[in-house]
PDB file of C-alpha atoms in Angstrom:
ATOM      1  CA  PHE A  30     -23.778  -7.475 -10.659  1.00 89.00           C
ATOM      2  CA  GLU A  31     -20.544  -5.543 -10.809  1.00 92.00           C
ATOM      3  CA  VAL A  32     -18.344  -4.409 -13.692  1.00 94.00           C
ATOM      4  CA  PHE A  33     -14.720  -3.333 -13.510  1.00 94.00           C
ATOM      5  CA  LEU A  34     -13.312  -0.418 -15.497  1.00 94.00           C
ATOM      6  CA  LYS A  35      -9.669   0.369 -16.192  1.00 91.00           C
ATOM      7  CA  PHE A  36      -7.678   2.801 -18.327  1.00 93.00           C
ATOM      8  CA  LEU A  37      -9.934   5.655 -17.232  1.00 94.00           C
ATOM      9  CA  PRO A  38      -8.437   9.153 -17.688  1.00 94.00           C
ATOM     10  CA  ALA A  39      -7.306  11.176 -14.684  1.00 93.00           C
ATOM     11  CA  SER A  40     -10.181  13.557 -15.412  1.00 94.00           C
ATOM     12  CA  ALA A  41     -12.834  10.863 -14.871  1.00 94.00           C
ATOM     13  CA  THR A  42     -15.636  11.578 -12.411  1.00 94.00           C
ATOM     14  CA  GLU A  43     -18.427   9.494 -10.927  1.00 94.00           C
ATOM     15  CA  ASP A  44     -21.030  11.342 -12.997  1.00 94.00           C
ATOM     16  CA  GLY A  45     -18.938  10.890 -16.129  1.00 95.00           C
ATOM     17  CA  VAL A  46     -18.689   7.153 -15.567  1.00 95.00           C
ATOM     18  CA  CYS A  47     -22.458   6.934 -15.051  1.00 93.00           C
ATOM     19  CA  LYS A  48     -23.012   8.630 -18.408  1.00 93.00           C
ATOM     20  CA  LEU A  49     -20.939   5.930 -20.107  1.00 93.00           C
ATOM     21  CA  PHE A  50     -23.667   3.458 -19.202  1.00 94.00           C
ATOM     22  CA  SER A  51     -26.733   5.505 -20.083  1.00 91.00           C
ATOM     23  CA  GLY A  52     -29.414   3.094 -21.233  1.00 92.00           C
ATOM     24  CA  CYS A  53     -27.718  -0.036 -19.864  1.00 94.00           C
ATOM     25  CA  GLY A  54     -29.953  -0.369 -16.850  1.00 92.00           C
ATOM     26  CA  GLU A  55     -30.254   0.750 -13.248  1.00 93.00           C
ATOM     27  CA  ILE A  56     -26.978   1.408 -11.434  1.00 92.00           C
ATOM     28  CA  ALA A  57     -27.125   0.134  -7.862  1.00 90.00           C
ATOM     29  CA  GLY A  58     -25.390   2.419  -5.385  1.00 86.00           C
ATOM     30  CA  ASP A  59     -22.549   4.806  -6.100  1.00 88.00           C
ATOM     31  CA  VAL A  60     -19.802   4.493  -8.675  1.00 91.00           C
ATOM     32  CA  ARG A  61     -16.613   3.530  -6.822  1.00 91.00           C
ATOM     33  CA  LEU A  62     -13.837   5.534  -8.396  1.00 92.00           C
ATOM     34  CA  MET A  63     -10.293   5.021  -7.162  1.00 90.00           C
ATOM     35  CA  ARG A  64      -8.755   8.436  -6.548  1.00 89.00           C
ATOM     36  CA  ASP A  65      -5.292   9.696  -5.657  1.00 87.00           C
ATOM     37  CA  THR A  66      -5.361  10.866  -2.030  1.00 81.00           C
ATOM     38  CA  GLN A  67      -3.189  13.889  -2.800  1.00 83.00           C
ATOM     39  CA  SER A  68      -4.547  15.229  -6.100  1.00 87.00           C
ATOM     40  CA  GLY A  69      -8.053  13.769  -5.946  1.00 88.00           C
ATOM     41  CA  GLN A  70      -7.725  12.655  -9.569  1.00 92.00           C
ATOM     42  CA  CYS A  71      -8.870   9.280 -10.835  1.00 92.00           C
ATOM     43  CA  LYS A  72      -6.187   6.578 -10.718  1.00 91.00           C
ATOM     44  CA  GLY A  73      -7.584   4.810 -13.769  1.00 91.00           C
ATOM     45  CA  VAL A  74      -9.946   2.235 -12.294  1.00 93.00           C
ATOM     46  CA  ALA A  75     -13.526   2.076 -11.047  1.00 92.00           C
ATOM     47  CA  TRP A  76     -16.294  -0.360 -10.116  1.00 93.00           C
ATOM     48  CA  VAL A  77     -19.949  -0.007 -11.057  1.00 93.00           C
ATOM     49  CA  SER A  78     -22.753  -2.219  -9.737  1.00 93.00           C
ATOM     50  CA  PHE A  79     -25.943  -2.862 -11.703  1.00 93.00           C
ATOM     51  CA  ALA A  80     -29.294  -3.955 -10.323  1.00 92.00           C
ATOM     52  CA  THR A  81     -29.597  -6.707 -12.927  1.00 93.00           C
ATOM     53  CA  LYS A  82     -27.298  -9.095 -14.731  1.00 92.00           C
ATOM     54  CA  SER A  83     -28.583  -7.843 -18.068  1.00 95.00           C
ATOM     55  CA  GLY A  84     -27.502  -4.336 -17.110  1.00 94.00           C
ATOM     56  CA  ALA A  85     -23.974  -5.511 -16.356  1.00 94.00           C
ATOM     57  CA  ILE A  86     -23.827  -7.452 -19.631  1.00 94.00           C
ATOM     58  CA  ALA A  87     -24.985  -4.368 -21.544  1.00 95.00           C
ATOM     59  CA  ALA A  88     -22.275  -2.338 -19.832  1.00 94.00           C
ATOM     60  CA  CYS A  89     -19.571  -4.851 -20.806  1.00 94.00           C
ATOM     61  CA  ALA A  90     -20.770  -4.595 -24.408  1.00 94.00           C
ATOM     62  CA  ARG A  91     -19.464  -1.025 -24.329  1.00 94.00           C
ATOM     63  CA  ASP A  92     -15.910  -2.221 -23.759  1.00 93.00           C
ATOM     64  CA  GLY A  93     -13.509   0.153 -25.503  1.00 92.00           C
ATOM     65  CA  VAL A  94     -15.782   3.194 -25.231  1.00 93.00           C
ATOM     66  CA  LEU A  95     -13.980   6.553 -25.398  1.00 94.00           C
ATOM     67  CA  TYR A  96     -13.735   8.741 -22.313  1.00 94.00           C
ATOM     68  CA  ASP A  97     -11.662  11.917 -22.836  1.00 93.00           C
ATOM     69  CA  GLN A  98      -9.664  10.272 -25.627  1.00 90.00           C
ATOM     70  CA  ARG A  99      -9.035   7.106 -23.596  1.00 91.00           C
ATOM     71  CA  HIS A 100     -10.401   3.705 -24.579  1.00 93.00           C
ATOM     72  CA  VAL A 101     -11.902   2.273 -21.383  1.00 93.00           C
ATOM     73  CA  GLN A 102     -11.737  -1.467 -20.778  1.00 93.00           C
ATOM     74  CA  ILE A 103     -14.931  -2.846 -19.218  1.00 93.00           C
ATOM     75  CA  THR A 104     -15.231  -6.388 -17.860  1.00 92.00           C
ATOM     76  CA  MET A 105     -17.317  -8.288 -15.346  1.00 90.00           C
ATOM     77  CA  ALA A 106     -15.777  -7.883 -11.897  1.00 86.00           C
ATOM     78  CA  LYS A 107     -14.419 -11.145 -10.547  1.00 76.00           C
ATOM     79  CA  GLN A 108     -16.319 -12.534  -7.589  1.00 59.00           C
ATOM     80  CA  VAL A 109     -14.189 -15.400  -6.349  1.00 52.00           C
ATOM     81  CA  THR A 110     -13.253 -17.007  -3.056  1.00 50.00           C
ATOM     82  CA  TRP A 111      -9.981 -18.567  -2.024  1.00 46.00           C
ATOM     83  CA  ALA A 112      -9.570 -22.063  -3.427  1.00 49.00           C
ATOM     84  CA  GLY A 113      -5.848 -22.609  -2.969  1.00 49.00           C
ATOM     85  CA  GLY A 114      -3.047 -22.318  -5.473  1.00 47.00           C
ATOM     86  CA  HIS A 115      -2.211 -19.197  -7.395  1.00 44.00           C
ATOM     87  CA  ALA A 116      -4.956 -16.609  -6.960  1.00 44.00           C
ATOM     88  CA  ALA A 117      -4.643 -15.366 -10.523  1.00 44.00           C
ATOM     89  CA  THR A 118      -5.393 -18.768 -12.013  1.00 44.00           C
ATOM     90  CA  VAL A 119      -7.439 -20.898  -9.638  1.00 42.00           C
ATOM     91  CA  GLY A 120      -8.967 -18.599  -7.077  1.00 44.00           C
ATOM     92  CA  GLY A 121      -8.312 -15.921  -4.521  1.00 44.00           C
ATOM     93  CA  ILE A 122     -10.059 -13.091  -2.769  1.00 41.00           C
ATOM     94  CA  ALA A 123     -11.187 -10.346  -5.118  1.00 48.00           C
ATOM     95  CA  GLY A 124      -9.741  -6.903  -4.432  1.00 49.00           C
ATOM     96  CA  THR A 125     -11.917  -4.305  -2.775  1.00 49.00           C
ATOM     97  CA  ILE A 126     -11.881  -0.544  -2.528  1.00 51.00           C
ATOM     98  CA  GLN A 127     -12.346   1.353   0.719  1.00 49.00           C
ATOM     99  CA  ALA A 128     -13.244   4.929   1.438  1.00 52.00           C
ATOM    100  CA  VAL A 129     -10.366   7.269   0.709  1.00 52.00           C
ATOM    101  CA  GLY A 130      -7.987   7.657   3.641  1.00 52.00           C
ATOM    102  CA  THR A 131      -9.144   4.571   5.503  1.00 55.00           C
ATOM    103  CA  HIS A 132      -7.284   1.412   6.329  1.00 59.00           C
ATOM    104  CA  THR A 133      -8.413  -1.854   7.918  1.00 66.00           C
ATOM    105  CA  PRO A 134      -5.877  -3.003  10.544  1.00 75.00           C
ATOM    106  CA  ALA A 135      -4.686  -6.562  10.073  1.00 76.00           C
ATOM    107  CA  MET A 136      -5.214  -9.023  12.948  1.00 83.00           C
ATOM    108  CA  GLY A 137      -6.412  -6.265  15.258  1.00 84.00           C
ATOM    109  CA  LYS A 138      -7.718  -8.510  18.049  1.00 86.00           C
ATOM    110  CA  GLU A 139      -4.597 -10.645  17.982  1.00 88.00           C
ATOM    111  CA  VAL A 140      -2.360  -7.585  18.202  1.00 88.00           C
ATOM    112  CA  VAL A 141      -4.174  -6.247  21.254  1.00 90.00           C
ATOM    113  CA  ALA A 142      -4.165  -9.630  22.975  1.00 89.00           C
ATOM    114  CA  ALA A 143      -0.464 -10.162  22.379  1.00 89.00           C
ATOM    115  CA  ILE A 144       0.757  -6.677  23.255  1.00 87.00           C
ATOM    116  CA  VAL A 145      -1.591  -5.105  25.775  1.00 90.00           C
ATOM    117  CA  ALA A 146      -2.986  -8.017  27.759  1.00 82.00           C
ATOM    118  CA  GLN A 147      -0.011  -8.243  30.122  1.00 78.00           C
ATOM    119  CA  ASP A 148       0.029  -4.609  31.267  1.00 90.00           C
ATOM    120  CA  ARG A 149      -2.929  -2.350  30.490  1.00 92.00           C
ATOM    121  CA  ASP A 150      -1.278   0.597  32.266  1.00 95.00           C
ATOM    122  CA  GLY A 151       2.099   0.289  30.588  1.00 95.00           C
ATOM    123  CA  VAL A 152       3.934   2.324  27.959  1.00 96.00           C
ATOM    124  CA  PHE A 153       3.487   1.034  24.404  1.00 96.00           C
ATOM    125  CA  VAL A 154       4.789   1.965  20.963  1.00 96.00           C
ATOM    126  CA  ASP A 155       3.158   1.708  17.543  1.00 96.00           C
ATOM    127  CA  GLY A 156       6.141   2.087  15.217  1.00 94.00           C
ATOM    128  CA  THR A 157       4.038   2.171  12.034  1.00 92.00           C
ATOM    129  CA  PHE A 158       1.035   4.407  12.778  1.00 93.00           C
ATOM    130  CA  GLY A 159      -0.427   4.576   9.253  1.00 89.00           C
ATOM    131  CA  ARG A 160      -4.003   5.785   9.684  1.00 87.00           C
ATOM    132  CA  GLY A 161      -4.186   4.737  13.301  1.00 90.00           C
ATOM    133  CA  GLY A 162      -6.122   1.512  13.007  1.00 89.00           C
ATOM    134  CA  HIS A 163      -3.969  -0.497  15.374  1.00 92.00           C
ATOM    135  CA  SER A 164      -3.288   2.495  17.631  1.00 94.00           C
ATOM    136  CA  GLY A 165      -7.022   3.019  18.082  1.00 94.00           C
ATOM    137  CA  LEU A 166      -7.511  -0.601  19.105  1.00 93.00           C
ATOM    138  CA  ILE A 167      -4.558  -0.479  21.489  1.00 95.00           C
ATOM    139  CA  LEU A 168      -5.883   2.699  23.119  1.00 95.00           C
ATOM    140  CA  LYS A 169      -9.285   1.087  23.665  1.00 94.00           C
ATOM    141  CA  ALA A 170      -7.587  -1.765  25.500  1.00 94.00           C
ATOM    142  CA  LEU A 171      -5.293   0.427  27.618  1.00 95.00           C
ATOM    143  CA  GLY A 172      -6.092   1.411  31.178  1.00 94.00           C
ATOM    144  CA  PRO A 173      -6.329   5.036  32.350  1.00 95.00           C
ATOM    145  CA  LYS A 174      -2.607   5.157  33.143  1.00 95.00           C
ATOM    146  CA  GLY A 175      -1.469   3.461  29.963  1.00 96.00           C
ATOM    147  CA  THR A 176       0.240   5.473  27.228  1.00 97.00           C
ATOM    148  CA  LEU A 177       0.905   4.938  23.556  1.00 97.00           C
ATOM    149  CA  HIS A 178       3.604   6.572  21.429  1.00 97.00           C
ATOM    150  CA  ALA A 179       3.324   6.251  17.659  1.00 96.00           C
ATOM    151  CA  PHE A 180       5.766   6.941  14.815  1.00 96.00           C
ATOM    152  CA  ASP A 181       5.316   7.645  11.119  1.00 95.00           C
ATOM    153  CA  LEU A 182       7.122   9.415   8.267  1.00 92.00           C
ATOM    154  CA  ASP A 183       3.983  10.050   6.208  1.00 91.00           C
ATOM    155  CA  PRO A 184       2.823  13.671   6.747  1.00 92.00           C
ATOM    156  CA  GLU A 185      -0.808  12.621   6.140  1.00 89.00           C
ATOM    157  CA  ALA A 186      -0.489   9.952   8.816  1.00 91.00           C
ATOM    158  CA  VAL A 187       0.967  12.470  11.249  1.00 94.00           C
ATOM    159  CA  LYS A 188      -2.036  14.746  10.659  1.00 94.00           C
ATOM    160  CA  VAL A 189      -4.323  11.888  11.657  1.00 93.00           C
ATOM    161  CA  GLY A 190      -2.122  11.308  14.700  1.00 95.00           C
ATOM    162  CA  ASN A 191      -2.306  14.976  15.702  1.00 96.00           C
ATOM    163  CA  ALA A 192      -6.088  14.775  15.678  1.00 95.00           C
ATOM    164  CA  LEU A 193      -5.988  11.647  17.823  1.00 96.00           C
ATOM    165  CA  GLU A 194      -3.684  13.401  20.305  1.00 96.00           C
ATOM    166  CA  LYS A 195      -6.392  16.004  20.892  1.00 95.00           C
ATOM    167  CA  GLU A 196      -8.982  13.284  21.529  1.00 95.00           C
ATOM    168  CA  ASP A 197      -6.907  11.062  23.815  1.00 96.00           C
ATOM    169  CA  LYS A 198      -4.273  12.418  26.191  1.00 96.00           C
ATOM    170  CA  ARG A 199      -2.734   8.951  26.543  1.00 97.00           C
ATOM    171  CA  PHE A 200      -1.530   9.130  22.948  1.00 97.00           C
ATOM    172  CA  ARG A 201       1.362  10.937  21.302  1.00 97.00           C
ATOM    173  CA  ILE A 202       2.448  10.941  17.662  1.00 97.00           C
ATOM    174  CA  HIS A 203       6.069  11.452  16.596  1.00 97.00           C
ATOM    175  CA  TYR A 204       7.216  12.415  13.109  1.00 96.00           C
ATOM    176  CA  GLY A 205       9.888   9.840  12.331  1.00 94.00           C
ATOM    177  CA  GLY A 206      10.472   6.261  11.314  1.00 92.00           C
ATOM    178  CA  PHE A 207      10.378   3.432  13.828  1.00 92.00           C
ATOM    179  CA  LYS A 208      14.180   3.300  13.830  1.00 91.00           C
ATOM    180  CA  SER A 209      14.158   6.724  15.517  1.00 94.00           C
ATOM    181  CA  MET A 210      12.243   5.574  18.587  1.00 94.00           C
ATOM    182  CA  ALA A 211      15.439   4.786  20.482  1.00 93.00           C
ATOM    183  CA  SER A 212      16.491   8.430  20.279  1.00 95.00           C
ATOM    184  CA  ILE A 213      13.096  10.157  20.456  1.00 95.00           C
ATOM    185  CA  LEU A 214      11.504   8.297  23.377  1.00 96.00           C
ATOM    186  CA  PRO A 215      14.185   9.264  25.953  1.00 95.00           C
ATOM    187  CA  GLU A 216      13.800  12.894  24.829  1.00 95.00           C
ATOM    188  CA  VAL A 217      10.141  12.827  25.907  1.00 94.00           C
ATOM    189  CA  GLY A 218      10.837  11.137  29.219  1.00 95.00           C
ATOM    190  CA  VAL A 219      10.366   7.472  28.273  1.00 95.00           C
ATOM    191  CA  ALA A 220      13.234   5.249  29.356  1.00 94.00           C
ATOM    192  CA  LEU A 221      13.680   2.464  26.816  1.00 88.00           C
ATOM    193  CA  GLY A 222      13.681  -0.204  29.525  1.00 91.00           C
ATOM    194  CA  THR A 223      10.204   0.836  30.666  1.00 94.00           C
ATOM    195  CA  VAL A 224       8.431   0.157  27.348  1.00 95.00           C
ATOM    196  CA  ALA A 225       5.999  -2.715  27.817  1.00 94.00           C
ATOM    197  CA  GLY A 226       5.479  -3.525  24.148  1.00 93.00           C
ATOM    198  CA  VAL A 227       6.314  -2.434  20.612  1.00 94.00           C
ATOM    199  CA  PHE A 228       4.139  -3.062  17.552  1.00 94.00           C
ATOM    200  CA  LEU A 229       5.388  -2.926  13.934  1.00 93.00           C
ATOM    201  CA  ASP A 230       3.130  -3.565  10.938  1.00 89.00           C
ATOM    202  CA  LEU A 231       5.842  -4.013   8.324  1.00 85.00           C
ATOM    203  CA  GLY A 232       4.067  -3.799   5.005  1.00 75.00           C
ATOM    204  CA  ILE A 233       2.077  -1.303   3.004  1.00 69.00           C
ATOM    205  CA  SER A 234      -0.778   0.965   4.047  1.00 67.00           C
ATOM    206  CA  SER A 235      -3.686   0.886   1.630  1.00 63.00           C
ATOM    207  CA  PRO A 236      -4.262   4.686   1.599  1.00 64.00           C
ATOM    208  CA  GLN A 237      -0.847   5.063  -0.028  1.00 66.00           C
ATOM    209  CA  LEU A 238      -2.061   2.910  -2.933  1.00 62.00           C
ATOM    210  CA  ASP A 239      -5.771   3.771  -3.085  1.00 56.00           C
TER     211      ASP A 239
END
């Protein structure tokens, strides 16, 4: 039984949120506090799960409670499934929060099947590295002679890529946007006509929002 909190101050902590609900009932698991990946400060929202429905109801009764001079809004977290139409009015998949710095790659199996299946020992490019979700799946599917070059403009993403370079010699990260691949790849000995496949995940990466 989960409650959703918003308008939390930047100073909020997991322990501080727990104290807001002292006497409401047993909290199940950890408080899930959304934090800024750079500063580590709270981004204003959190989720708290209670062992019983009565505990969650008691927590919602504290709607408007003060936390460091901020009135916190507390409501029951929506638990809905897709039912068609506009998600805000008739259904949809409730938002979730992941561990800081993680990202779930979209359509991972489909990406690997479409890009790598034809040539496991070819040269491939991930033009939007992010946190390496798709790159990791592509590397698992590559043969021993296959190589993967990835690009990203996010310094945090490049750090993740540098770590992956040390783990897998078939991989190389480049600091730059995907539009720079045409100039960077020849500089590292990759002729553009020899690239077997290019992947672009043109959207947002959840760590940049979470």
